[in-house]
């Protein structure tokens, strides 16, 4: 049994690790261990008193879930305000419930009618487990939640940890930032309404770790709204981390009889970053992604945005579709510009009716043409937004977040619809449902192109709830549409990767990770994306972007895009016959290696930023097949050869591969230990090696 409970000590065992906490004599929850497995019988809870009048025992204790109050002055996981004005919590332990791999540890306030349940779920076969918290107001008066984390973590070592997160931006999602936390607090957060392009809703904490070794502690929050991950190292050199909803401009009124469930956190301890990624890839596919398409390979798609912009019409989409079909594309997606008066970004958003000037025969004619070419059809929408110059806004100027006394600030000429309103939700559901019912659409690209501002919502008794309610409303709309239209895949996009977290991946099948389609930049962005998110969910387009500073060949761009869910996005009508042949060959190759890339084990063998070249390997479950991508923007100083030591193969099996123009056969042990000397030279170097067990 992976969960042992004895004398109020809870031992949770994953495949290779143990997570332990308990309840002490005074009813306090206490964290005891996260690391290698020990004998469960050895655990006990040490209690001690205040060190002196300034260093209290509550500050020193490592707790499992710290609540605000008493002589505890560090960061807390939970803070509430009771209706009589009391702002302190004092929890007592009420017991636990265990069912299979799920554990619920129960507390309630000693005076007020608030129940707190710490929830844990193990997943057999993984070192990843799931945590969340449930709150219940069992009284009559409302309780105001002011801060509610999904989980608190204590790291075992008193030496400093390095935190790996992002310090990105639009077009630069996934630019990484490693910081060693010596003291004070490190905060990664979003205050924008979406998880955003900047910092990421996870922590990855380590000491002396690399791709293949070292303890790596990680936790990813399944949430697409305002989040906060804060890590602090105290006087006693202990590192604690809080993960959950951002408490910035947040509060939530919990009425009598109501419950609140936090977003889930998927957390674990891995041996190296590679092991972390491989575990999270499999875990997410099996347990997080909507299951309809989780285990199915994602189609090669074409998206028209970079080719036609807003200037879409039946004619140019049909021409592009013909070229896409000739290249082997399986799904044709028409992007922005097909509806209302949407000729640019200044008008039409909100009017989800086909523009009859651009599509005189409706969408049907285009969809039939696409289908007759053997492809499925997909379409772009941005349901949460409205242009002031739209029929929707003219009819319902009160449907956006706003204050009557403040000037609404537009970004990209658009305002955010108040999705906490039932009438707005009903309007959007009805329109999107009709769009999917009347047309043979198999794919929705759900976009969201601006952060919130002027966050007034006078439909709400407590408008500070809107940040959270908006995210929940998006999830709810997508879930309801999926239930009605199970054949439709959903992609999450927010000006690129502004909503690419594991919360989005609990409702959407895939993500558009960045508007930056430059293959050189993608080498970095894709590495960060796949740290905690599955390769198959990462849409990667081959486009015409590159420009004079960073020219790359079409082959190079395919090499990079084939390392995710391959898609095409260039203006195919301008491609020469030779270019089309490159497209055909690479799409055909991708279809052969797709099971490896989308479902195999990923090994990052060389890093474009640190090693001058990128080397990424994918191996199938039975270790009978592997593919290795090599790409370099250009090597320096006449370097000659690099030794490629492969990974993940069966050491005793022999593998055949074409290398340096010759067929060779080597054992897995040789390929992983002695390695192959590769000649990586020149600008734009790219190659794909395929290995087959003999
Ligand atoms: C932002 C997205 O990231 C792009 O791919 C494209 O869909 C545009 N919006 C359309 O307005």
XYZ file of C-alpha atoms and ligand atoms in Angstrom:
705
model
C 0.000 0.000 0.000
C 1.669 3.294 -0.978
C 0.029 5.262 1.829
C 0.909 4.294 5.430
C -0.794 5.956 8.364
C 0.289 5.313 11.931
C 0.157 7.483 15.065
C -0.946 10.494 13.032
C 2.008 10.173 10.677
C 1.234 9.952 6.957
C 3.802 8.279 4.711
C 3.090 8.624 0.982
C 5.228 6.420 -1.238
C 5.734 7.048 -4.930
C 7.801 4.765 -7.172
C 11.166 5.835 -5.737
C 10.412 8.515 -3.163
C 8.664 9.167 0.084
C 6.668 12.200 1.205
C 5.939 12.319 4.921
C 4.053 14.607 7.277
C 2.188 14.254 10.545
C 0.130 15.866 13.242
C 1.847 16.738 16.511
C 0.375 16.612 20.022
C -0.970 20.126 19.743
C -2.780 19.350 16.491
C -0.312 21.208 14.247
C 0.405 19.752 10.832
C 4.154 19.157 10.467
C 6.221 18.330 7.419
C 8.723 15.513 8.018
C 10.406 14.306 4.832
C 10.522 14.449 1.016
C 13.221 12.273 -0.483
C 14.448 8.688 -0.641
C 12.469 5.931 1.056
C 13.044 5.193 4.746
C 11.382 2.723 7.076
C 7.942 4.266 7.797
C 8.214 3.029 11.391
C 11.187 5.346 12.033
C 9.311 8.621 11.747
C 8.414 10.613 14.846
C 7.511 14.227 15.463
C 9.879 16.340 17.441
C 8.369 19.241 19.337
C 10.235 22.160 20.843
C 9.409 25.506 22.331
C 10.061 29.067 21.277
C 13.788 29.754 20.915
C 13.327 33.168 22.491
C 10.750 35.936 22.367
C 11.691 36.823 18.782
C 12.330 33.397 17.308
C 9.173 31.437 17.805
C 8.660 27.752 17.426
C 5.897 28.385 14.875
C 8.351 30.285 12.710
C 10.864 27.489 12.983
C 8.585 24.511 12.388
C 8.344 23.092 8.908
C 4.614 22.799 8.474
C 2.607 20.987 5.879
C 0.149 23.851 5.383
C 0.751 26.975 7.440
C -2.238 29.118 8.359
C -2.047 32.761 9.356
C -2.212 33.588 13.035
C -0.621 33.472 16.457
C 3.179 33.917 16.634
C 3.818 32.707 13.090
C 5.355 35.517 11.022
C 6.505 33.753 7.871
C 4.529 33.355 4.660
C 1.288 31.463 5.136
C -0.709 29.182 2.855
C -4.144 30.228 4.114
C -5.551 33.494 5.413
C -9.230 34.295 5.947
C -11.408 36.973 7.532
C -14.381 35.798 9.597
C -17.578 37.799 9.648
C -16.919 39.214 13.131
C -13.613 40.661 11.950
C -11.298 37.980 13.339
C -8.432 37.411 10.871
C -6.676 34.511 12.568
C -7.028 30.800 12.026
C -6.563 28.185 14.704
C -6.958 24.680 13.319
C -7.553 21.439 15.105
C -6.996 18.016 13.620
C -10.198 16.103 12.843
C -8.871 12.857 11.390
C -8.345 11.543 7.896
C -9.923 9.478 5.149
C -7.984 7.202 2.865
C -9.318 5.501 -0.205
C -6.808 3.624 -2.320
C -4.248 6.136 -3.500
C -6.127 9.171 -2.213
C -5.692 10.729 1.207
C -7.688 13.537 2.784
C -6.440 15.009 6.076
C -9.113 16.998 7.887
C -8.945 20.075 10.072
C -11.429 22.611 11.340
C -11.134 25.938 13.091
C -11.392 25.622 16.858
C -13.994 28.372 17.023
C -15.375 29.219 13.574
C -17.310 26.969 11.160
C -14.526 26.451 8.613
C -13.294 23.042 7.544
C -9.943 22.613 5.777
C -9.042 19.428 3.953
C -5.534 18.736 2.645
C -5.835 16.344 -0.289
C -3.227 14.057 -1.852
C -3.400 11.604 -4.701
C -0.674 9.172 -5.724
C -0.449 7.820 -9.256
C 1.023 4.309 -9.418
C 4.108 4.093 -11.612
C 5.100 7.727 -11.097
C 7.089 9.845 -8.682
C 4.627 12.603 -9.503
C 1.717 13.062 -7.106
C -1.134 15.534 -6.875
C -2.054 17.954 -4.099
C -4.930 20.345 -3.552
C -6.978 21.850 -0.724
C -10.707 22.031 -0.038
C -12.393 24.562 2.221
C -15.962 24.414 3.478
C -17.991 27.009 5.309
C -20.320 24.966 7.505
C -21.832 27.999 9.216
C -24.219 30.706 8.127
C -22.098 33.834 7.966
C -19.825 34.388 4.972
C -16.074 33.847 5.335
C -13.734 35.942 3.187
C -10.811 33.941 1.780
C -7.844 36.284 1.389
C -5.145 33.799 0.471
C -5.552 30.116 -0.428
C -2.564 28.132 -1.640
C -2.900 24.771 -3.278
C 0.126 23.459 -1.401
C 3.096 24.332 0.748
C 6.419 22.537 0.304
C 9.478 22.243 2.525
C 12.744 21.214 0.885
C 15.030 18.919 2.859
C 18.461 20.502 2.580
C 19.548 23.540 4.574
C 21.968 24.431 1.764
C 20.592 26.913 -0.789
C 18.552 25.692 -3.758
C 18.630 27.078 -7.270
C 15.262 27.855 -8.838
C 14.642 27.440 -12.538
C 11.823 29.602 -13.871
C 11.248 31.981 -16.769
C 11.727 35.679 -17.204
C 10.020 35.923 -20.540
C 7.789 38.165 -22.593
C 5.581 37.993 -25.651
C 7.723 36.354 -28.350
C 10.165 35.252 -25.662
C 8.113 32.872 -23.590
C 10.418 30.382 -21.991
C 13.507 32.550 -21.659
C 14.940 30.915 -18.584
C 16.297 32.427 -15.439
C 18.146 30.418 -12.773
C 18.497 31.993 -9.323
C 19.981 30.637 -6.153
C 17.902 31.535 -3.141
C 20.219 32.470 -0.286
C 17.708 34.349 1.844
C 14.544 36.400 1.625
C 11.832 35.508 -0.879
C 11.728 34.758 -4.597
C 8.339 35.298 -6.229
C 7.127 34.102 -9.608
C 3.638 35.324 -10.418
C 1.073 36.704 -12.806
C -1.285 39.607 -12.137
C -2.705 39.786 -15.654
C -5.749 37.520 -15.556
C -3.929 34.775 -17.463
C -0.843 32.845 -16.450
C 0.987 34.956 -19.036
C 4.223 35.048 -21.025
C 6.546 36.163 -18.268
C 6.970 33.893 -15.290
C 5.752 30.342 -15.081
C 3.327 28.730 -12.621
C 5.787 26.151 -11.363
C 8.914 25.692 -9.339
C 11.911 23.579 -10.225
C 14.398 23.572 -7.331
C 17.742 21.770 -7.299
C 21.305 21.561 -6.080
C 24.028 20.284 -8.442
C 21.565 18.804 -10.919
C 21.862 18.394 -14.670
C 19.888 16.576 -17.352
C 20.830 13.141 -16.086
C 21.536 13.465 -12.378
C 20.839 15.313 -9.145
C 17.718 15.707 -7.046
C 15.196 17.958 -8.776
C 12.117 18.992 -6.794
C 9.276 20.339 -8.886
C 5.621 21.341 -8.718
C 3.416 22.672 -11.499
C 0.171 24.476 -10.765
C -2.756 23.523 -12.982
C -4.080 27.048 -13.326
C -4.366 29.609 -16.119
C -5.152 32.709 -14.063
C -3.246 34.869 -11.592
C -0.822 32.554 -9.802
C 1.918 32.939 -7.259
C 4.871 30.724 -6.489
C 6.885 32.116 -3.621
C 9.996 30.502 -2.204
C 11.614 31.732 0.985
C 14.784 30.708 2.848
C 14.708 31.566 6.527
C 17.187 32.265 9.292
C 17.401 28.552 9.989
C 18.289 27.960 6.302
C 15.090 26.103 5.516
C 13.495 26.622 2.107
C 9.699 26.644 1.967
C 7.586 27.176 -1.127
C 3.955 28.231 -1.496
C 2.107 27.505 -4.719
C -1.378 28.646 -5.619
C -3.724 31.449 -6.612
C -2.149 34.880 -6.399
C -3.340 36.785 -3.311
C -2.784 40.055 -5.220
C -6.184 41.801 -5.514
C -7.766 38.479 -4.592
C -10.476 37.619 -2.167
C -13.308 35.149 -2.361
C -16.542 35.235 -0.412
C -17.412 31.780 0.823
C -21.027 31.792 1.889
C -22.506 29.447 4.465
C -22.792 25.949 3.017
C -20.350 26.659 0.175
C -17.065 24.929 -0.595
C -13.968 26.058 -2.426
C -11.493 23.768 -4.150
C -8.060 25.056 -5.120
C -6.421 24.232 -8.432
C -4.325 21.069 -8.360
C -0.556 20.939 -8.118
C 1.404 18.133 -9.770
C 4.613 17.682 -7.839
C 7.513 15.299 -7.619
C 11.170 14.560 -7.083
C 13.229 13.427 -10.059
C 16.784 12.386 -10.826
C 17.862 15.166 -13.169
C 15.844 17.480 -15.416
C 15.482 14.790 -18.095
C 13.813 12.376 -15.692
C 11.535 15.194 -14.500
C 10.437 15.947 -18.076
C 9.907 12.330 -19.060
C 7.796 11.696 -15.958
C 5.725 14.830 -16.442
C 5.208 14.118 -20.150
C 3.759 10.680 -19.444
C 1.890 11.789 -16.351
C 0.237 14.672 -18.209
C -0.773 12.555 -21.181
C -2.250 9.859 -18.942
C -3.752 11.962 -16.156
C -4.110 15.625 -17.071
C -4.964 16.111 -20.748
C -8.584 15.684 -21.851
C -8.593 11.995 -22.630
C -10.417 12.175 -25.987
C -7.199 12.947 -27.903
C -4.543 12.386 -25.227
C -3.298 9.063 -26.543
C -3.905 9.895 -30.212
C -1.216 11.406 -32.439
C -1.951 15.046 -33.255
C -2.410 15.844 -36.948
C 0.011 17.867 -39.060
C -1.784 21.178 -39.430
C -1.528 24.217 -41.637
C -2.435 27.641 -40.182
C -3.064 30.587 -42.482
C -2.219 33.462 -40.089
C 1.314 34.257 -41.209
C 0.356 33.885 -44.877
C -2.808 35.980 -45.067
C -3.175 37.880 -41.774
C -6.651 39.458 -41.555
C -6.935 39.376 -45.331
C -8.655 35.988 -45.473
C -11.234 35.098 -48.116
C -12.655 31.946 -49.651
C -10.357 32.208 -52.649
C -7.011 32.606 -50.853
C -7.882 30.008 -48.210
C -8.793 27.473 -50.902
C -5.508 28.090 -52.742
C -3.560 27.646 -49.510
C -5.543 24.537 -48.677
C -4.668 22.967 -52.036
C -0.962 23.588 -51.435
C -1.218 22.343 -47.840
C -2.915 19.135 -48.976
C -0.204 18.630 -51.594
C 2.397 18.877 -48.824
C 0.648 16.149 -46.824
C -1.099 18.349 -44.233
C -3.991 16.677 -42.370
C -5.805 19.654 -40.808
C -6.304 23.099 -42.365
C -6.900 25.915 -39.865
C -8.220 29.328 -40.879
C -7.058 31.975 -38.416
C -8.323 35.473 -37.563
C -10.335 37.650 -39.976
C -13.213 35.405 -41.162
C -16.086 37.004 -39.185
C -17.970 40.280 -38.753
C -16.194 43.426 -39.944
C -12.823 41.968 -39.026
C -10.558 43.479 -41.687
C -7.975 44.514 -39.140
C -7.675 44.398 -35.354
C -9.856 47.484 -34.862
C -13.303 45.996 -35.526
C -15.519 42.952 -35.483
C -14.251 41.034 -32.457
C -17.311 39.583 -30.726
C -19.385 39.217 -33.907
C -18.915 35.511 -34.551
C -20.836 35.478 -37.859
C -19.150 34.676 -41.126
C -18.229 37.739 -43.214
C -20.325 37.267 -46.338
C -18.171 39.528 -48.512
C -15.130 37.385 -47.865
C -17.109 34.131 -47.923
C -20.083 34.677 -50.273
C -21.034 30.998 -50.060
C -20.560 30.799 -46.325
C -17.995 28.682 -44.519
C -19.518 25.547 -45.995
C -17.983 26.030 -49.442
C -14.491 26.373 -47.965
C -14.951 23.488 -45.546
C -16.231 21.190 -48.309
C -13.240 22.100 -50.448
C -10.838 21.410 -47.568
C -12.576 18.101 -46.847
C -12.495 17.140 -50.526
C -8.719 17.594 -50.373
C -8.614 14.983 -47.613
C -8.082 17.390 -44.708
C -10.085 18.299 -41.627
C -11.016 21.935 -41.069
C -10.261 24.101 -38.027
C -11.005 27.705 -37.147
C -9.764 30.552 -34.922
C -11.892 32.295 -32.277
C -11.209 34.751 -29.469
C -14.394 34.442 -27.399
C -13.344 36.410 -24.311
C -12.865 39.678 -26.197
C -14.722 42.452 -27.962
C -13.792 45.428 -30.132
C -15.684 48.596 -29.222
C -16.397 48.777 -32.947
C -18.583 45.670 -33.046
C -22.282 44.886 -33.041
C -21.803 43.004 -29.790
C -20.325 45.983 -27.965
C -22.899 48.382 -29.413
C -25.674 46.106 -28.124
C -24.047 45.376 -24.738
C -21.586 48.069 -23.691
C -21.941 46.836 -20.102
C -20.628 43.353 -20.907
C -16.967 44.224 -20.364
C -14.994 44.616 -17.137
C -15.107 48.342 -16.414
C -15.647 51.115 -13.898
C -18.044 53.898 -14.909
C -15.585 56.415 -13.452
C -12.461 55.170 -15.258
C -11.344 55.296 -18.877
C -11.261 51.793 -20.325
C -7.771 51.026 -21.608
C -7.719 49.082 -24.817
C -4.891 46.820 -25.887
C -4.887 45.731 -29.520
C -8.096 47.807 -29.656
C -9.993 45.304 -27.583
C -11.686 44.984 -24.222
C -12.218 41.956 -22.013
C -15.717 40.521 -21.752
C -17.014 39.962 -18.242
C -17.140 36.193 -18.306
C -18.425 36.085 -14.740
C -21.846 37.150 -16.103
C -24.252 34.329 -16.834
C -25.659 36.173 -19.895
C -22.181 36.549 -21.423
C -21.445 32.884 -20.821
C -24.779 31.910 -22.381
C -24.176 34.151 -25.421
C -20.736 32.680 -26.060
C -21.838 29.112 -25.545
C -24.791 29.479 -27.859
C -22.736 31.067 -30.656
C -19.832 28.656 -30.480
C -22.163 25.698 -30.143
C -23.996 26.852 -33.276
C -20.724 27.378 -35.169
C -19.668 23.805 -34.345
C -23.127 22.352 -35.002
C -23.625 23.985 -38.395
C -20.131 23.367 -39.733
C -17.857 20.372 -39.998
C -15.189 21.913 -37.754
C -12.690 19.594 -36.063
C -10.404 22.102 -34.397
C -10.797 25.316 -32.435
C -7.873 27.646 -31.857
C -9.027 29.576 -28.761
C -7.081 32.831 -28.596
C -6.888 35.552 -25.905
C -4.860 38.597 -26.794
C -4.685 40.972 -23.862
C -4.396 41.108 -20.081
C -7.273 42.509 -18.014
C -7.620 46.128 -16.895
C -10.231 48.257 -15.101
C -11.419 45.137 -13.350
C -14.814 46.283 -12.210
C -17.697 43.797 -12.266
C -20.775 45.210 -10.596
C -22.672 41.958 -11.150
C -20.516 40.488 -8.401
C -21.045 41.072 -4.714
C -17.262 40.764 -4.376
C -15.560 41.865 -7.635
C -12.148 40.645 -6.403
C -13.464 37.188 -7.238
C -13.499 37.976 -10.948
C -9.866 37.017 -11.560
C -10.582 33.480 -10.456
C -14.154 33.243 -11.762
C -13.062 34.325 -15.249
C -10.581 31.454 -15.525
C -13.180 29.011 -14.220
C -15.696 30.327 -16.772
C -13.249 29.715 -19.643
C -12.656 26.149 -18.450
C -16.391 25.619 -18.074
C -17.198 26.924 -21.574
C -14.543 24.736 -23.163
C -15.683 21.685 -21.195
C -19.318 22.202 -22.171
C -18.445 22.691 -25.840
C -16.294 19.570 -25.738
C -19.124 17.567 -24.219
C -21.442 18.643 -27.073
C -18.790 18.275 -29.790
C -16.444 15.462 -28.776
C -14.923 15.277 -32.255
C -13.388 18.768 -31.909
C -9.822 19.376 -30.706
C -9.095 22.569 -28.783
C -5.873 24.568 -28.855
C -5.041 27.110 -26.161
C -3.452 30.320 -27.410
C -3.030 33.714 -25.746
C -0.927 35.905 -28.067
C 1.238 32.818 -28.366
C 2.012 31.093 -25.078
C 0.194 33.317 -22.582
C -1.983 30.438 -21.442
C 0.190 27.372 -21.768
C 0.092 26.043 -18.218
C -1.091 22.675 -16.946
C -4.494 24.154 -16.107
C -4.968 24.936 -19.793
C -3.749 21.440 -20.588
C -6.460 19.997 -18.327
C -9.076 21.387 -20.763
C -7.288 21.925 -24.101
C -5.494 19.309 -26.202
C -2.559 21.443 -27.223
C -0.955 24.838 -26.999
C 0.358 27.516 -29.310
C 3.566 28.177 -27.345
C 4.722 31.427 -28.968
C 4.048 33.831 -31.819
C 7.789 33.696 -32.335
C 8.227 31.147 -35.135
C 11.887 31.926 -35.769
C 13.580 28.513 -35.746
C 16.680 29.801 -33.936
C 14.626 31.271 -31.088
C 12.416 28.199 -31.024
C 15.436 26.052 -30.138
C 15.394 27.779 -26.749
C 11.637 28.212 -26.335
C 10.864 24.581 -27.130
C 13.378 23.348 -24.569
C 11.659 25.332 -21.826
C 8.182 24.370 -22.992
C 8.949 20.667 -22.778
C 10.530 20.840 -19.309
C 7.144 20.109 -17.724
C 4.701 19.902 -20.648
C 4.363 17.045 -23.137
C 6.057 17.353 -26.527
C 2.849 16.391 -28.293
C 1.012 19.438 -26.938
C 3.595 21.845 -28.383
C 2.447 23.149 -31.755
C 5.463 24.080 -33.879
C 5.052 25.813 -37.254
C 7.457 25.954 -40.156
C 7.051 29.531 -41.393
C 8.822 32.065 -43.568
C 10.198 33.925 -40.548
C 13.943 34.318 -40.131
C 14.940 37.497 -41.817
C 18.370 38.822 -42.696
C 19.801 38.447 -39.174
C 18.845 34.878 -38.740
C 18.381 33.240 -42.127
C 17.584 29.557 -41.895
C 16.904 27.070 -44.643
C 13.535 25.408 -45.012
C 15.153 22.103 -44.000
C 16.484 23.699 -40.814
C 13.039 25.069 -39.958
C 11.524 21.615 -40.482
C 14.196 20.061 -38.278
C 13.194 22.323 -35.378
C 9.418 22.115 -35.925
C 9.486 18.325 -36.217
C 10.621 18.237 -32.572
C 7.075 19.095 -31.524
C 3.624 18.775 -33.118
C 4.672 19.633 -36.675
C 2.632 22.334 -38.384
C 3.077 24.544 -41.435
C 2.431 28.258 -41.474
C 4.268 29.845 -44.404
C 2.755 31.306 -47.549
C 2.772 28.080 -49.542
C 1.466 29.844 -52.643
C 4.896 31.463 -52.942
C 6.865 28.231 -52.488
C 8.832 26.930 -55.469
C 8.362 23.340 -56.630
C 11.679 22.523 -54.899
C 10.376 24.013 -51.636
C 7.147 22.033 -51.962
C 9.215 18.882 -52.413
C 11.066 19.669 -49.157
C 7.674 20.102 -47.461
C 6.384 16.815 -48.864
C 9.481 14.889 -47.826
C 9.577 16.283 -44.319
C 5.862 15.905 -43.651
C 6.131 12.279 -44.836
C 9.176 11.742 -42.592
C 7.362 13.331 -39.648
C 4.389 11.018 -40.075
C 6.778 8.073 -39.747
C 8.541 9.379 -36.640
C 5.455 11.009 -35.102
C 4.781 8.212 -32.569
C 8.367 8.592 -31.320
C 8.250 12.380 -31.071
C 4.768 12.694 -29.629
C 4.845 9.695 -27.270
C 8.503 8.679 -26.876
C 10.991 9.442 -24.110
C 12.764 12.746 -24.667
C 16.502 13.131 -23.999
C 18.097 16.572 -24.301
C 21.647 15.656 -25.296
C 22.952 19.099 -26.239
C 21.602 22.559 -25.680
C 21.600 25.229 -28.387
C 22.352 27.935 -25.821
C 25.161 26.188 -23.963
C 26.645 23.805 -26.503
C 26.377 25.737 -29.785
C 24.291 22.912 -31.202
C 21.010 21.296 -30.337
C 20.730 17.548 -30.033
C 17.414 16.030 -29.032
C 16.654 12.335 -28.968
C 13.332 10.484 -28.730
C 13.100 6.758 -27.929
C 10.016 4.549 -28.057
C 8.795 2.557 -25.068
C 10.198 -0.783 -26.256
C 13.561 0.862 -27.120
C 13.380 -0.548 -30.629
C 13.355 2.777 -32.420
C 14.798 6.197 -31.877
C 15.200 9.495 -33.702
C 17.900 12.096 -33.093
C 17.653 15.701 -34.260
C 20.840 17.720 -34.655
C 20.821 21.409 -35.489
C 23.326 24.240 -35.219
C 22.969 27.830 -36.194
C 26.682 27.940 -36.934
C 29.666 26.678 -35.004
C 32.672 28.826 -34.133
C 36.465 28.539 -33.964
C 36.763 25.718 -36.524
C 35.572 23.153 -34.017
C 35.636 19.812 -35.705
C 33.848 16.932 -34.110
C 31.521 16.371 -31.226
C 31.014 12.988 -29.616
C 27.336 12.201 -29.559
C 26.605 9.925 -26.641
C 23.029 8.791 -27.107
C 20.662 7.865 -24.292
C 17.691 5.695 -23.429
C 18.652 2.745 -25.666
C 18.830 -0.918 -24.713
C 22.567 -1.506 -24.091
C 22.498 -5.101 -25.331
C 20.487 -4.560 -28.486
C 22.109 -3.604 -31.753
C 20.835 -0.652 -33.736
C 21.148 0.177 -37.400
C 21.421 3.763 -38.552
C 22.653 5.807 -41.460
C 25.522 7.955 -40.258
C 27.838 10.129 -42.345
C 26.399 8.673 -45.535
C 26.968 5.015 -44.498
C 24.774 2.359 -42.896
C 26.323 1.302 -39.604
C 25.299 -1.110 -36.859
C 26.297 -0.649 -33.210
C 25.168 -1.862 -29.808
C 23.100 0.404 -27.603
C 25.987 0.296 -25.099
C 28.442 1.555 -27.712
C 26.124 4.331 -28.858
C 25.512 5.469 -25.276
C 29.052 5.063 -23.895
C 31.583 5.432 -26.726
C 29.260 7.488 -28.895
C 29.496 8.711 -32.469
C 31.804 11.457 -33.669
C 29.615 13.891 -35.568
C 30.937 16.606 -37.832
C 28.830 19.637 -37.011
C 30.006 22.481 -39.160
C 28.757 25.559 -40.884
C 25.697 27.724 -40.648
C 22.323 26.100 -40.793
C 23.571 22.592 -39.988
C 20.719 20.137 -39.530
C 20.231 16.440 -39.734
C 17.885 13.720 -38.517
C 19.262 10.303 -37.513
C 16.939 7.317 -37.289
C 17.863 4.225 -35.301
C 16.191 0.836 -35.657
C 16.868 -2.171 -33.453
C 17.995 -5.114 -35.606
C -2.362 35.873 -31.736
C -1.990 34.452 -32.025
O -0.940 34.053 -31.219
C -1.645 34.333 -33.509
O -1.221 33.030 -33.798
C -2.855 34.707 -34.323
O -3.870 33.774 -34.107
C -3.316 36.112 -33.967
N -3.501 36.260 -32.560
C -4.600 36.446 -34.672
O -5.115 37.632 -34.292
